Amino acid sequence: MPMKVLVATEKPFAAVAVDGIRKVVEAAGYELELLEKYTSKDQLIDAVSTADALIVRSDKIDNAVFDAAPRLKVVVRAGAGYDNIDLESATAHGVCVENTPGQNSNAVAELVFGMAVMAARNMYDGTSGTELKDKSIGIHAFGQVGRNVARIAQGFGMNVSALDPYCPDEVMTGAGVQPCHDIKSLYSGNTYVSLHIPATPETRASVGYDLVTLMPHKGILINTARKEVIDEPGLCRALEERPDLKYVADIRPDCADDMLARFPGRVFFTPKKMGAQTAEANINAGIAAARQSVAFLRDGIDRFRVNRK
Ligand code: 3PG
């Protein structure tokens, strides 16, 4: 019986990306199974029971999924953030977890500017807005997405600075970006702040009232990272006290309806996380995930492993 690679995506890849994944998997002599737009966890639990490899996006892969997957050897998250996968459980079940860093980062970075221009033009309500040129943007975490944000911001003629304790200053200066070493300065010194921190226990609810109220007049906070990094009550309090501020996000906050009602014209949320939802990003991340799955199953290569063995 050939080994099986299951692609389980509640939010599907573009069809062209699925074709590419299929080619890679079948060329290696493996079978591809697709579970798209599934609506219940039982469907996922059922499908993983015969899978040797699993490719997912933001799909939640918890202990129950690992328990139901006796043949599973590798999970590849086709994307950057792997906060949706229980790494401890994966290790306990002897499963390797990988991500595909950088493969969808330009798509996310482009959406930052889609939302930045929209906010600067007052959500396209017909009134006179502002331009991005000569404004300052602070990039909160200078990973793959942050670096693409910097490149595009420079094209708009913005002044760019970034904060990232894990990134050497030389990497930032080499990209024409001013390193910032103090989080308060990042927020107080930039009209635009773009979030690119992962959701971890340390970052959870770390951006709230104290930071947001430091932003200059008419500040715009852009979140294409994770909703979990925002302290929602604190953000709402900041927006209440500072009617000049705006918040635009690719991840609907838990209190989205309340925010939309309370701050009309000042907040915007995409209906579903769609930063990485382009054909190009789907092809890049999906095919990388397929190649990594095959490389692990065939040769044990785990270059992008993110969990302990
Ligand atoms: C990521 O972490 O790669 C992005 O948030 C994209 O997530 P998605 O694949 O669920 O769109």
CSV table of C-alpha atoms and ligand atoms in Angstrom, one decimal:
chain,number,residue,atom,x,y,z
A,1,MET,CA,0.0,0.0,0.0
A,2,PRO,CA,1.5,3.4,-1.0
A,3,MET,CA,2.1,6.0,1.7
A,4,LYS,CA,-0.6,8.6,1.9
A,5,VAL,CA,-0.2,12.4,2.1
A,6,LEU,CA,-3.3,14.1,3.4
A,7,VAL,CA,-4.0,17.8,2.6
A,8,ALA,CA,-6.5,19.0,5.2
A,9,THR,CA,-7.4,22.6,4.6
A,10,GLU,CA,-10.5,24.1,6.1
A,11,LYS,CA,-9.6,27.2,4.0
A,12,PRO,CA,-8.5,25.6,0.7
A,13,PHE,CA,-5.5,26.4,-1.5
A,14,ALA,CA,-6.0,27.7,-5.0
A,15,ALA,CA,-6.7,24.8,-7.4
A,16,VAL,CA,-3.4,25.5,-9.2
A,17,ALA,CA,-1.5,24.9,-5.9
A,18,VAL,CA,-3.4,21.7,-5.3
A,19,ASP,CA,-2.3,20.5,-8.8
A,20,GLY,CA,1.3,21.3,-8.0
A,21,ILE,CA,1.1,19.5,-4.7
A,22,ARG,CA,-0.4,16.4,-6.4
A,23,LYS,CA,2.4,16.3,-9.0
A,24,VAL,CA,5.1,16.4,-6.3
A,25,VAL,CA,3.4,13.7,-4.1
A,26,GLU,CA,2.5,11.4,-7.0
A,27,ALA,CA,6.0,11.7,-8.6
A,28,ALA,CA,7.4,10.4,-5.4
A,29,GLY,CA,5.1,7.3,-5.6
A,30,TYR,CA,2.8,8.4,-2.8
A,31,GLU,CA,-1.0,8.9,-2.8
A,32,LEU,CA,-2.7,12.3,-2.2
A,33,GLU,CA,-5.9,12.6,-0.3
A,34,LEU,CA,-7.7,16.0,-0.2
A,35,LEU,CA,-10.0,17.1,2.6
A,36,GLU,CA,-11.0,20.7,1.8
A,37,LYS,CA,-13.6,23.0,3.5
A,38,TYR,CA,-14.3,20.4,6.1
A,39,THR,CA,-16.9,21.6,8.6
A,40,SER,CA,-16.4,19.2,11.5
A,41,LYS,CA,-13.5,17.9,13.4
A,42,ASP,CA,-14.8,14.3,13.0
A,43,GLN,CA,-14.1,14.6,9.2
A,44,LEU,CA,-10.5,15.5,10.0
A,45,ILE,CA,-10.2,12.7,12.6
A,46,ASP,CA,-11.5,10.2,10.1
A,47,ALA,CA,-9.2,11.3,7.3
A,48,VAL,CA,-6.0,11.3,9.4
A,49,SER,CA,-6.5,7.6,10.4
A,50,THR,CA,-4.7,6.4,7.3
A,51,ALA,CA,-2.3,9.4,6.7
A,52,ASP,CA,1.5,9.1,6.8
A,53,ALA,CA,2.0,12.8,6.2
A,54,LEU,CA,-0.4,15.7,6.8
A,55,ILE,CA,-0.3,19.2,5.1
A,56,VAL,CA,-2.3,21.9,6.8
A,57,ARG,CA,-2.8,25.7,7.0
A,58,SER,CA,-4.3,27.2,10.2
A,59,ASP,CA,-6.2,23.9,10.9
A,60,LYS,CA,-6.1,23.0,14.5
A,61,ILE,CA,-4.0,19.9,15.0
A,62,ASP,CA,-4.4,18.9,18.7
A,63,ASN,CA,-3.9,15.8,20.8
A,64,ALA,CA,-7.2,14.2,19.6
A,65,VAL,CA,-5.9,14.4,16.0
A,66,PHE,CA,-2.6,12.8,16.8
A,67,ASP,CA,-4.3,10.1,18.8
A,68,ALA,CA,-6.4,9.3,15.7
A,69,ALA,CA,-3.4,9.1,13.4
A,70,PRO,CA,-1.4,5.9,14.1
A,71,ARG,CA,0.6,6.1,10.8
A,72,LEU,CA,1.4,9.8,10.9
A,73,LYS,CA,5.0,10.7,10.7
A,74,VAL,CA,5.1,14.3,9.7
A,75,VAL,CA,2.8,17.4,9.7
A,76,VAL,CA,3.8,20.3,7.5
A,77,ARG,CA,2.2,23.6,8.2
A,78,ALA,CA,2.1,25.3,4.8
A,79,GLY,CA,2.8,28.7,6.2
A,80,ALA,CA,4.8,30.4,8.9
A,81,GLY,CA,2.9,30.4,12.2
A,82,TYR,CA,2.5,26.9,13.9
A,83,ASP,CA,0.5,28.0,17.0
A,84,ASN,CA,-2.3,25.8,15.7
A,85,ILE,CA,-0.4,22.6,16.2
A,86,ASP,CA,0.2,21.0,19.6
A,87,LEU,CA,3.9,20.5,19.4
A,88,GLU,CA,4.2,18.6,22.7
A,89,SER,CA,1.6,16.1,21.6
A,90,ALA,CA,3.4,15.7,18.2
A,91,THR,CA,6.6,14.9,20.0
A,92,ALA,CA,4.9,12.5,22.3
A,93,HIS,CA,3.4,10.7,19.3
A,94,GLY,CA,6.8,10.6,17.5
A,95,VAL,CA,5.6,13.0,14.8
A,96,CYS,CA,7.8,15.7,13.2
A,97,VAL,CA,6.2,19.1,12.7
A,98,GLU,CA,7.6,21.6,10.1
A,99,ASN,CA,6.6,24.9,8.7
A,100,THR,CA,7.5,26.6,5.4
A,101,PRO,CA,9.0,29.9,6.4
A,102,GLY,CA,9.0,32.7,3.9
A,103,GLN,CA,6.8,31.0,1.3
A,104,ASN,CA,3.7,33.2,1.9
A,105,SER,CA,5.4,36.3,3.3
A,106,ASN,CA,5.1,38.6,0.4
A,107,ALA,CA,1.3,38.0,0.2
A,108,VAL,CA,0.9,38.9,3.8
A,109,ALA,CA,3.1,42.0,3.4
A,110,GLU,CA,1.1,43.2,0.4
A,111,LEU,CA,-2.1,43.0,2.4
A,112,VAL,CA,-0.5,45.2,5.1
A,113,PHE,CA,-0.4,48.0,2.4
A,114,GLY,CA,-3.8,47.2,1.1
A,115,MET,CA,-5.2,47.9,4.5
A,116,ALA,CA,-2.7,50.8,5.2
A,117,VAL,CA,-3.9,52.7,2.1
A,118,MET,CA,-7.5,51.9,2.9
A,119,ALA,CA,-7.1,53.3,6.4
A,120,ALA,CA,-5.2,56.3,5.2
A,121,ARG,CA,-8.0,57.1,2.7
A,122,ASN,CA,-10.6,56.9,5.5
A,123,MET,CA,-11.9,53.4,4.5
A,124,TYR,CA,-12.7,54.8,1.0
A,125,ASP,CA,-15.6,56.9,2.4
A,126,GLY,CA,-15.0,59.7,-0.1
A,127,THR,CA,-13.4,62.2,2.3
A,128,SER,CA,-9.9,63.6,2.0
A,129,GLY,CA,-7.3,61.2,3.4
A,130,THR,CA,-3.5,61.1,3.7
A,131,GLU,CA,-0.6,59.6,1.8
A,132,LEU,CA,1.9,57.0,3.0
A,133,LYS,CA,4.8,58.9,1.5
A,134,ASP,CA,7.1,60.5,4.1
A,135,LYS,CA,5.2,58.9,7.0
A,136,SER,CA,6.9,56.5,9.4
A,137,ILE,CA,6.2,52.8,9.9
A,138,GLY,CA,7.4,50.7,12.8
A,139,ILE,CA,7.6,47.0,12.1
A,140,HIS,CA,7.0,44.9,15.2
A,141,ALA,CA,9.2,41.8,14.5
A,142,PHE,CA,11.5,41.7,11.6
A,143,GLY,CA,11.0,38.2,10.3
A,144,GLN,CA,10.2,37.2,6.7
A,145,VAL,CA,6.9,39.2,6.6
A,146,GLY,CA,8.4,42.2,8.4
A,147,ARG,CA,11.3,42.3,5.8
A,148,ASN,CA,8.8,42.3,2.9
A,149,VAL,CA,6.9,45.0,4.7
A,150,ALA,CA,10.1,47.1,4.9
A,151,ARG,CA,10.8,46.6,1.2
A,152,ILE,CA,7.3,47.7,0.1
A,153,ALA,CA,7.2,50.6,2.6
A,154,GLN,CA,10.4,51.9,1.1
A,155,GLY,CA,8.7,51.9,-2.3
A,156,PHE,CA,6.0,54.1,-0.8
A,157,GLY,CA,8.7,56.5,0.4
A,158,MET,CA,8.1,55.7,4.1
A,159,ASN,CA,10.6,56.0,6.9
A,160,VAL,CA,11.0,52.5,8.2
A,161,SER,CA,12.2,51.2,11.6
A,162,ALA,CA,11.9,47.8,13.2
A,163,LEU,CA,12.0,46.2,16.6
A,164,ASP,CA,13.2,42.6,17.0
A,165,PRO,CA,15.3,41.3,19.8
A,166,TYR,CA,16.1,38.2,17.8
A,167,CYS,CA,17.3,40.0,14.7
A,168,PRO,CA,20.8,41.6,14.6
A,169,ASP,CA,20.9,45.3,13.9
A,170,GLU,CA,23.1,44.7,10.8
A,171,VAL,CA,20.3,42.8,9.1
A,172,MET,CA,18.0,45.8,9.6
A,173,THR,CA,20.5,48.4,8.6
A,174,GLY,CA,21.5,46.2,5.6
A,175,ALA,CA,17.9,46.5,4.5
A,176,GLY,CA,17.8,50.3,5.0
A,177,VAL,CA,15.8,49.9,8.2
A,178,GLN,CA,16.4,51.8,11.4
A,179,PRO,CA,16.8,49.4,14.3
A,180,CYS,CA,14.6,50.2,17.3
A,181,HIS,CA,15.5,48.7,20.7
A,182,ASP,CA,12.7,50.0,22.9
A,183,ILE,CA,9.1,49.0,22.3
A,184,LYS,CA,7.7,52.2,23.7
A,185,SER,CA,9.7,54.2,21.1
A,186,LEU,CA,8.4,51.9,18.3
A,187,TYR,CA,4.8,52.9,19.2
A,188,SER,CA,5.4,56.5,20.1
A,189,GLY,CA,7.7,57.2,17.1
A,190,ASN,CA,5.6,55.8,14.2
A,191,THR,CA,2.3,56.8,12.7
A,192,TYR,CA,1.9,53.3,11.3
A,193,VAL,CA,2.8,50.2,13.4
A,194,SER,CA,2.6,46.8,11.7
A,195,LEU,CA,2.5,43.7,13.9
A,196,HIS,CA,4.4,40.6,12.9
A,197,ILE,CA,5.0,38.8,16.2
A,198,PRO,CA,4.0,35.2,16.5
A,199,ALA,CA,1.4,34.1,19.1
A,200,THR,CA,3.4,32.6,22.0
A,201,PRO,CA,2.8,32.7,25.8
A,202,GLU,CA,5.1,35.7,25.9
A,203,THR,CA,3.3,37.8,23.2
A,204,ARG,CA,-0.3,36.8,24.2
A,205,ALA,CA,-2.3,40.0,24.8
A,206,SER,CA,1.0,42.0,24.8
A,207,VAL,CA,-0.3,44.9,22.6
A,208,GLY,CA,-2.9,46.9,24.4
A,209,TYR,CA,-3.8,50.2,26.0
A,210,ASP,CA,-0.3,51.2,27.2
A,211,LEU,CA,1.4,50.8,23.8
A,212,VAL,CA,-1.5,51.9,21.5
A,213,THR,CA,-2.0,55.1,23.3
A,214,LEU,CA,1.6,56.0,22.8
A,215,MET,CA,1.0,56.2,19.0
A,216,PRO,CA,1.2,59.7,17.5
A,217,HIS,CA,-1.9,61.6,16.4
A,218,LYS,CA,-3.8,59.7,13.6
A,219,GLY,CA,-1.9,56.5,14.3
A,220,ILE,CA,-2.8,53.4,12.5
A,221,LEU,CA,-2.2,49.9,13.9
A,222,ILE,CA,-2.1,47.1,11.4
A,223,ASN,CA,-2.4,43.5,12.5
A,224,THR,CA,-1.7,40.7,10.0
A,225,ALA,CA,-0.2,38.5,12.7
A,226,ARG,CA,-2.6,36.9,15.2
A,227,LYS,CA,-5.6,38.1,17.1
A,228,GLU,CA,-4.1,36.6,20.3
A,229,VAL,CA,-1.3,39.2,20.5
A,230,ILE,CA,-3.9,41.9,21.1
A,231,ASP,CA,-5.3,42.8,24.5
A,232,GLU,CA,-8.8,43.5,23.1
A,233,PRO,CA,-10.3,45.3,26.1
A,234,GLY,CA,-7.1,47.5,26.3
A,235,LEU,CA,-7.3,48.2,22.5
A,236,CYS,CA,-11.0,49.2,22.8
A,237,ARG,CA,-10.2,51.5,25.7
A,238,ALA,CA,-7.4,53.2,23.7
A,239,LEU,CA,-9.8,53.6,20.7
A,240,GLU,CA,-12.4,55.1,22.9
A,241,GLU,CA,-10.1,57.6,24.4
A,242,ARG,CA,-8.3,58.4,21.2
A,243,PRO,CA,-10.8,59.1,18.4
A,244,ASP,CA,-7.9,59.8,16.0
A,245,LEU,CA,-6.6,56.2,16.1
A,246,LYS,CA,-7.5,53.4,13.7
A,247,TYR,CA,-7.1,49.6,13.9
A,248,VAL,CA,-7.1,47.4,10.8
A,249,ALA,CA,-6.7,43.6,11.0
A,250,ASP,CA,-6.6,40.5,8.9
A,251,ILE,CA,-7.8,38.5,11.9
A,252,ARG,CA,-11.3,39.3,13.3
A,253,PRO,CA,-11.0,40.0,17.0
A,254,ASP,CA,-13.4,38.2,19.4
A,255,CYS,CA,-15.1,41.5,20.0
A,256,ALA,CA,-15.3,42.5,16.3
A,257,ASP,CA,-19.0,43.2,16.2
A,258,ASP,CA,-18.7,45.4,19.3
A,259,MET,CA,-15.7,47.3,17.8
A,260,LEU,CA,-17.4,47.8,14.5
A,261,ALA,CA,-20.5,49.3,16.2
A,262,ARG,CA,-18.5,51.5,18.6
A,263,PHE,CA,-15.8,52.7,16.2
A,264,PRO,CA,-17.4,53.0,12.7
A,265,GLY,CA,-14.9,54.1,10.0
A,266,ARG,CA,-12.0,53.5,12.3
A,267,VAL,CA,-11.7,49.7,12.4
A,268,PHE,CA,-11.7,47.1,9.6
A,269,PHE,CA,-11.5,43.3,9.6
A,270,THR,CA,-11.2,40.9,6.7
A,271,PRO,CA,-14.1,38.4,6.9
A,272,LYS,CA,-11.6,35.5,7.0
A,273,LYS,CA,-7.8,35.6,7.5
A,274,MET,CA,-6.6,36.1,3.9
A,275,GLY,CA,-3.1,37.6,4.1
A,276,ALA,CA,-1.7,34.4,2.6
A,277,GLN,CA,-4.7,33.8,0.4
A,278,THR,CA,-3.1,34.4,-3.1
A,279,ALA,CA,-2.4,31.9,-5.8
A,280,GLU,CA,1.3,32.6,-5.6
A,281,ALA,CA,1.5,32.1,-1.8
A,282,ASN,CA,-0.6,29.0,-2.1
A,283,ILE,CA,1.7,27.6,-4.8
A,284,ASN,CA,4.9,28.5,-2.9
A,285,ALA,CA,3.8,27.3,0.5
A,286,GLY,CA,1.8,24.3,-0.8
A,287,ILE,CA,4.5,22.9,-3.0
A,288,ALA,CA,7.2,23.5,-0.4
A,289,ALA,CA,5.0,21.6,2.1
A,290,ALA,CA,4.6,18.7,-0.4
A,291,ARG,CA,8.4,18.6,-1.1
A,292,GLN,CA,9.1,18.7,2.6
A,293,SER,CA,6.6,15.9,3.3
A,294,VAL,CA,8.2,13.7,0.6
A,295,ALA,CA,11.8,14.5,1.8
A,296,PHE,CA,10.8,13.5,5.3
A,297,LEU,CA,9.0,10.3,4.4
A,298,ARG,CA,11.6,9.2,1.9
A,299,ASP,CA,14.9,10.5,3.4
A,300,GLY,CA,14.1,11.6,7.0
A,301,ILE,CA,15.1,15.2,6.1
A,302,ASP,CA,13.7,17.6,8.7
A,303,ARG,CA,15.4,20.9,8.0
A,304,PHE,CA,12.3,22.9,8.9
A,305,ARG,CA,11.4,21.0,12.0
A,306,VAL,CA,9.9,23.1,14.8
A,307,ASN,CA,9.2,20.6,17.6
A,308,ARG,CA,11.5,18.5,19.8
A,309,LYS,CA,12.4,15.0,18.7
B,1,3PG,C1,0.9,32.0,8.4
B,1,3PG,O1,1.1,31.8,9.6
B,1,3PG,O2,1.5,31.5,7.5
B,1,3PG,C2,-0.2,32.9,7.9
B,1,3PG,O3,-0.9,33.4,9.0
B,1,3PG,C3,-1.2,32.3,6.9
B,1,3PG,O4,-2.1,31.4,7.5
B,1,3PG,P1,-3.1,30.7,6.5
B,1,3PG,O5,-2.4,29.6,5.8
B,1,3PG,O6,-4.1,30.1,7.5
B,1,3PG,O7,-3.8,31.6,5.6
